[in-house]
PDB file of C-alpha atoms in Angstrom:
ATOM      1  CA  MET A   1       0.000   0.000   0.000  1.00  0.00           C
ATOM      2  CA  ARG A   2       2.771   2.447   0.861  1.00  0.00           C
ATOM      3  CA  GLN A   3       4.513   1.768  -2.425  1.00  0.00           C
ATOM      4  CA  GLU A   4       1.288   2.608  -4.275  1.00  0.00           C
ATOM      5  CA  LEU A   5       1.243   6.015  -2.596  1.00  0.00           C
ATOM      6  CA  LEU A   6       4.818   6.767  -3.646  1.00  0.00           C
ATOM      7  CA  LYS A   7       4.321   6.064  -7.364  1.00  0.00           C
ATOM      8  CA  PRO A   8       2.622   9.396  -8.215  1.00  0.00           C
ATOM      9  CA  VAL A   9       5.221  11.297  -6.217  1.00  0.00           C
ATOM     10  CA  LEU A  10       8.086   9.537  -7.966  1.00  0.00           C
ATOM     11  CA  ARG A  11       6.542  10.290 -11.347  1.00  0.00           C
ATOM     12  CA  MET A  12       6.501  13.998 -10.533  1.00  0.00           C
ATOM     13  CA  LEU A  13      10.161  14.186  -9.511  1.00  0.00           C
ATOM     14  CA  PRO A  14      11.548  14.762 -13.043  1.00  0.00           C
ATOM     15  CA  ALA A  15       9.110  17.625 -13.647  1.00  0.00           C
ATOM     16  CA  LEU A  16       9.911  19.116 -10.253  1.00  0.00           C
ATOM     17  CA  ALA A  17      13.626  18.843 -10.975  1.00  0.00           C
ATOM     18  CA  SER A  18      13.131  20.575 -14.342  1.00  0.00           C
ATOM     19  CA  ALA A  19      11.170  23.354 -12.647  1.00  0.00           C
ATOM     20  CA  LEU A  20      13.871  23.858 -10.017  1.00  0.00           C
ATOM     21  CA  VAL A  21      16.594  23.973 -12.675  1.00  0.00           C
ATOM     22  CA  ALA A  22      14.602  26.588 -14.615  1.00  0.00           C
ATOM     23  CA  LEU A  23      14.098  28.658 -11.453  1.00  0.00           C
ATOM     24  CA  ALA A  24      17.803  28.514 -10.656  1.00  0.00           C
ATOM     25  CA  ALA A  25      18.751  29.422 -14.227  1.00  0.00           C
ATOM     26  CA  TRP A  26      16.403  32.426 -14.161  1.00  0.00           C
ATOM     27  CA  ALA A  27      17.922  33.563 -10.874  1.00  0.00           C
ATOM     28  CA  ALA A  28      21.457  33.146 -12.219  1.00  0.00           C
ATOM     29  CA  TRP A  29      20.905  34.895 -15.539  1.00  0.00           C
ATOM     30  CA  LEU A  30      18.085  37.383 -14.952  1.00  0.00           C
ATOM     31  CA  GLY A  31      17.313  37.598 -11.260  1.00  0.00           C
ATOM     32  CA  TRP A  32      20.136  39.910 -10.300  1.00  0.00           C
ATOM     33  CA  ASP A  33      19.488  42.572 -12.967  1.00  0.00           C
ATOM     34  CA  GLN A  34      16.561  44.750 -11.865  1.00  0.00           C
ATOM     35  CA  ARG A  35      17.500  48.217 -13.115  1.00  0.00           C
ATOM     36  CA  ARG A  36      16.488  49.784 -16.381  1.00  0.00           C
ATOM     37  CA  ASP A  37      19.142  51.509 -18.479  1.00  0.00           C
ATOM     38  CA  VAL A  38      18.460  55.195 -19.213  1.00  0.00           C
ATOM     39  CA  HIS A  39      20.043  56.442 -22.439  1.00  0.00           C
ATOM     40  CA  ALA A  40      21.165  59.984 -23.266  1.00  0.00           C
ATOM     41  CA  ASP A  41      17.977  60.684 -25.226  1.00  0.00           C
ATOM     42  CA  GLY A  42      15.835  59.760 -22.206  1.00  0.00           C
ATOM     43  CA  SER A  43      14.677  56.391 -23.508  1.00  0.00           C
ATOM     44  CA  THR A  44      14.922  53.326 -21.280  1.00  0.00           C
ATOM     45  CA  THR A  45      15.699  49.713 -22.003  1.00  0.00           C
ATOM     46  CA  GLY A  46      15.998  46.609 -19.955  1.00  0.00           C
ATOM     47  CA  PRO A  47      16.279  45.470 -17.328  1.00  0.00           C
ATOM     48  CA  TYR A  48      17.670  42.466 -19.226  1.00  0.00           C
ATOM     49  CA  GLU A  49      20.300  42.489 -21.906  1.00  0.00           C
ATOM     50  CA  THR A  50      20.143  40.217 -24.933  1.00  0.00           C
ATOM     51  CA  TRP A  51      23.136  38.188 -23.803  1.00  0.00           C
ATOM     52  CA  GLN A  52      21.386  37.360 -20.517  1.00  0.00           C
ATOM     53  CA  VAL A  53      18.329  35.912 -22.242  1.00  0.00           C
ATOM     54  CA  ILE A  54      20.498  33.979 -24.708  1.00  0.00           C
ATOM     55  CA  GLY A  55      22.503  32.607 -21.778  1.00  0.00           C
ATOM     56  CA  LEU A  56      19.297  31.489 -20.058  1.00  0.00           C
ATOM     57  CA  VAL A  57      18.054  29.723 -23.180  1.00  0.00           C
ATOM     58  CA  LEU A  58      21.375  27.983 -23.835  1.00  0.00           C
ATOM     59  CA  THR A  59      21.637  26.938 -20.202  1.00  0.00           C
ATOM     60  CA  LEU A  60      18.167  25.385 -20.279  1.00  0.00           C
ATOM     61  CA  LEU A  61      18.906  23.464 -23.476  1.00  0.00           C
ATOM     62  CA  VAL A  62      21.176  21.134 -21.516  1.00  0.00           C
ATOM     63  CA  PRO A  63      18.649  19.828 -18.952  1.00  0.00           C
ATOM     64  CA  VAL A  64      15.873  19.704 -21.573  1.00  0.00           C
ATOM     65  CA  TYR A  65      18.079  17.626 -23.876  1.00  0.00           C
ATOM     66  CA  TRP A  66      19.073  15.372 -20.997  1.00  0.00           C
ATOM     67  CA  ALA A  67      15.466  14.748 -19.939  1.00  0.00           C
ATOM     68  CA  VAL A  68      14.119  14.216 -23.460  1.00  0.00           C
ATOM     69  CA  SER A  69      16.938  11.840 -24.334  1.00  0.00           C
ATOM     70  CA  ARG A  70      15.796   9.691 -21.401  1.00  0.00           C
ATOM     71  CA  GLY A  71      12.145   9.676 -22.412  1.00  0.00           C
ATOM     72  CA  LEU A  72      11.012  12.349 -19.977  1.00  0.00           C
ATOM     73  CA  THR A  73       9.683  14.729 -22.611  1.00  0.00           C
ATOM     74  CA  ALA A  74       6.537  15.818 -20.772  1.00  0.00           C
ATOM     75  CA  SER A  75       8.512  16.449 -17.600  1.00  0.00           C
ATOM     76  CA  ALA A  76      11.068  18.521 -19.482  1.00  0.00           C
ATOM     77  CA  VAL A  77       8.455  20.647 -21.234  1.00  0.00           C
ATOM     78  CA  LEU A  78       6.036  21.137 -18.351  1.00  0.00           C
ATOM     79  CA  GLY A  79       8.671  21.454 -15.635  1.00  0.00           C
ATOM     80  CA  THR A  80      10.733  24.022 -17.527  1.00  0.00           C
ATOM     81  CA  THR A  81       7.612  26.001 -18.405  1.00  0.00           C
ATOM     82  CA  ALA A  82       6.377  25.939 -14.810  1.00  0.00           C
ATOM     83  CA  GLY A  83       9.776  26.974 -13.451  1.00  0.00           C
ATOM     84  CA  LEU A  84      10.197  29.904 -15.837  1.00  0.00           C
ATOM     85  CA  THR A  85       6.615  31.040 -15.297  1.00  0.00           C
ATOM     86  CA  ALA A  86       6.983  30.939 -11.514  1.00  0.00           C
ATOM     87  CA  ALA A  87      10.293  32.803 -11.711  1.00  0.00           C
ATOM     88  CA  ALA A  88       8.802  35.507 -13.938  1.00  0.00           C
ATOM     89  CA  TRP A  89       5.810  35.866 -11.608  1.00  0.00           C
ATOM     90  CA  TYR A  90       8.041  36.253  -8.567  1.00  0.00           C
ATOM     91  CA  ASP A  91      10.444  38.616 -10.330  1.00  0.00           C
ATOM     92  CA  TRP A  92       7.828  40.881 -11.880  1.00  0.00           C
ATOM     93  CA  SER A  93       4.968  40.806  -9.349  1.00  0.00           C
ATOM     94  CA  ASP A  94       6.013  44.082  -7.724  1.00  0.00           C
ATOM     95  CA  ASP A  95       4.748  45.985 -10.786  1.00  0.00           C
ATOM     96  CA  ALA A  96       2.032  48.321  -9.530  1.00  0.00           C
ATOM     97  CA  SER A  97       0.229  48.516 -12.879  1.00  0.00           C
ATOM     98  CA  GLY A  98      -0.650  44.829 -12.891  1.00  0.00           C
ATOM     99  CA  LEU A  99       0.564  44.471 -16.467  1.00  0.00           C
ATOM    100  CA  PHE A 100       3.184  41.980 -15.343  1.00  0.00           C
ATOM    101  CA  VAL A 101       0.501  39.306 -15.703  1.00  0.00           C
ATOM    102  CA  ILE A 102       0.606  39.769 -19.479  1.00  0.00           C
ATOM    103  CA  GLY A 103       4.371  39.348 -19.485  1.00  0.00           C
ATOM    104  CA  VAL A 104       4.151  36.263 -17.310  1.00  0.00           C
ATOM    105  CA  GLY A 105       1.548  34.821 -19.669  1.00  0.00           C
ATOM    106  CA  LEU A 106       3.853  35.459 -22.605  1.00  0.00           C
ATOM    107  CA  VAL A 107       6.712  33.761 -20.764  1.00  0.00           C
ATOM    108  CA  ALA A 108       4.466  30.752 -20.144  1.00  0.00           C
ATOM    109  CA  ILE A 109       3.334  30.534 -23.783  1.00  0.00           C
ATOM    110  CA  GLY A 110       6.818  31.152 -25.163  1.00  0.00           C
ATOM    111  CA  SER A 111       8.582  28.686 -22.899  1.00  0.00           C
ATOM    112  CA  LEU A 112       5.927  26.033 -23.564  1.00  0.00           C
ATOM    113  CA  ALA A 113       6.240  26.507 -27.321  1.00  0.00           C
ATOM    114  CA  GLY A 114      10.029  26.686 -27.194  1.00  0.00           C
ATOM    115  CA  THR A 115      10.623  23.635 -25.030  1.00  0.00           C
ATOM    116  CA  ALA A 116       7.996  21.635 -26.933  1.00  0.00           C
ATOM    117  CA  SER A 117       9.672  22.541 -30.234  1.00  0.00           C
ATOM    118  CA  VAL A 118      13.143  21.694 -28.989  1.00  0.00           C
ATOM    119  CA  SER A 119      11.867  18.429 -27.518  1.00  0.00           C
ATOM    120  CA  ALA A 120      10.178  17.517 -30.801  1.00  0.00           C
ATOM    121  CA  VAL A 121      13.397  18.166 -32.718  1.00  0.00           C
ATOM    122  CA  ILE A 122      15.355  15.999 -30.275  1.00  0.00           C
ATOM    123  CA  VAL A 123      12.874  13.141 -30.602  1.00  0.00           C
ATOM    124  CA  LEU A 124      12.534  13.448 -34.390  1.00  0.00           C
ATOM    125  CA  THR A 125      16.279  13.436 -34.938  1.00  0.00           C
ATOM    126  CA  GLY A 126      16.485  10.171 -33.042  1.00  0.00           C
ATOM    127  CA  ARG A 127      18.244  11.617 -30.022  1.00  0.00           C
ATOM    128  CA  GLY A 128      15.292  11.085 -27.706  1.00  0.00           C
ATOM    129  CA  VAL A 129      14.039   7.792 -26.411  1.00  0.00           C
ATOM    130  CA  ARG A 130      10.887   6.626 -28.132  1.00  0.00           C
ATOM    131  CA  ARG A 131       8.566   4.567 -26.052  1.00  0.00           C
ATOM    132  CA  ALA A 132       6.558   1.898 -27.782  1.00  0.00           C
ATOM    133  CA  ALA A 133       2.811   2.090 -27.392  1.00  0.00           C
ATOM    134  CA  PRO A 134       1.413  -0.631 -25.131  1.00  0.00           C
TER     135      PRO A 134
END
């Protein structure tokens, strides 16, 4: 009976691990940069630079590839998406206008589409484990 209770928990561990990796990657690449850059003409950009976002994406390719190559495609896609969405929510939720919700939604949609696309490419190129239908 106890073993039956542990099965759902054990199945969620890969997704939880993917989410934690995504959270840590966000913190490492984007979490420390909170200030907007003001240019001489008065315009502002940021707070993130292009190289930071590229670094985040390249960093997350490694755990996504690892998980998909072991047949954990759903965990890689959903866990990474959940981790990035939670990180964006936490990072941006101090916005008084409430518009951060739109940005968080875009992060969720973009990370879901991106990780699903990358996972599909990994599987279709034969790098991922294909499970036979029962």
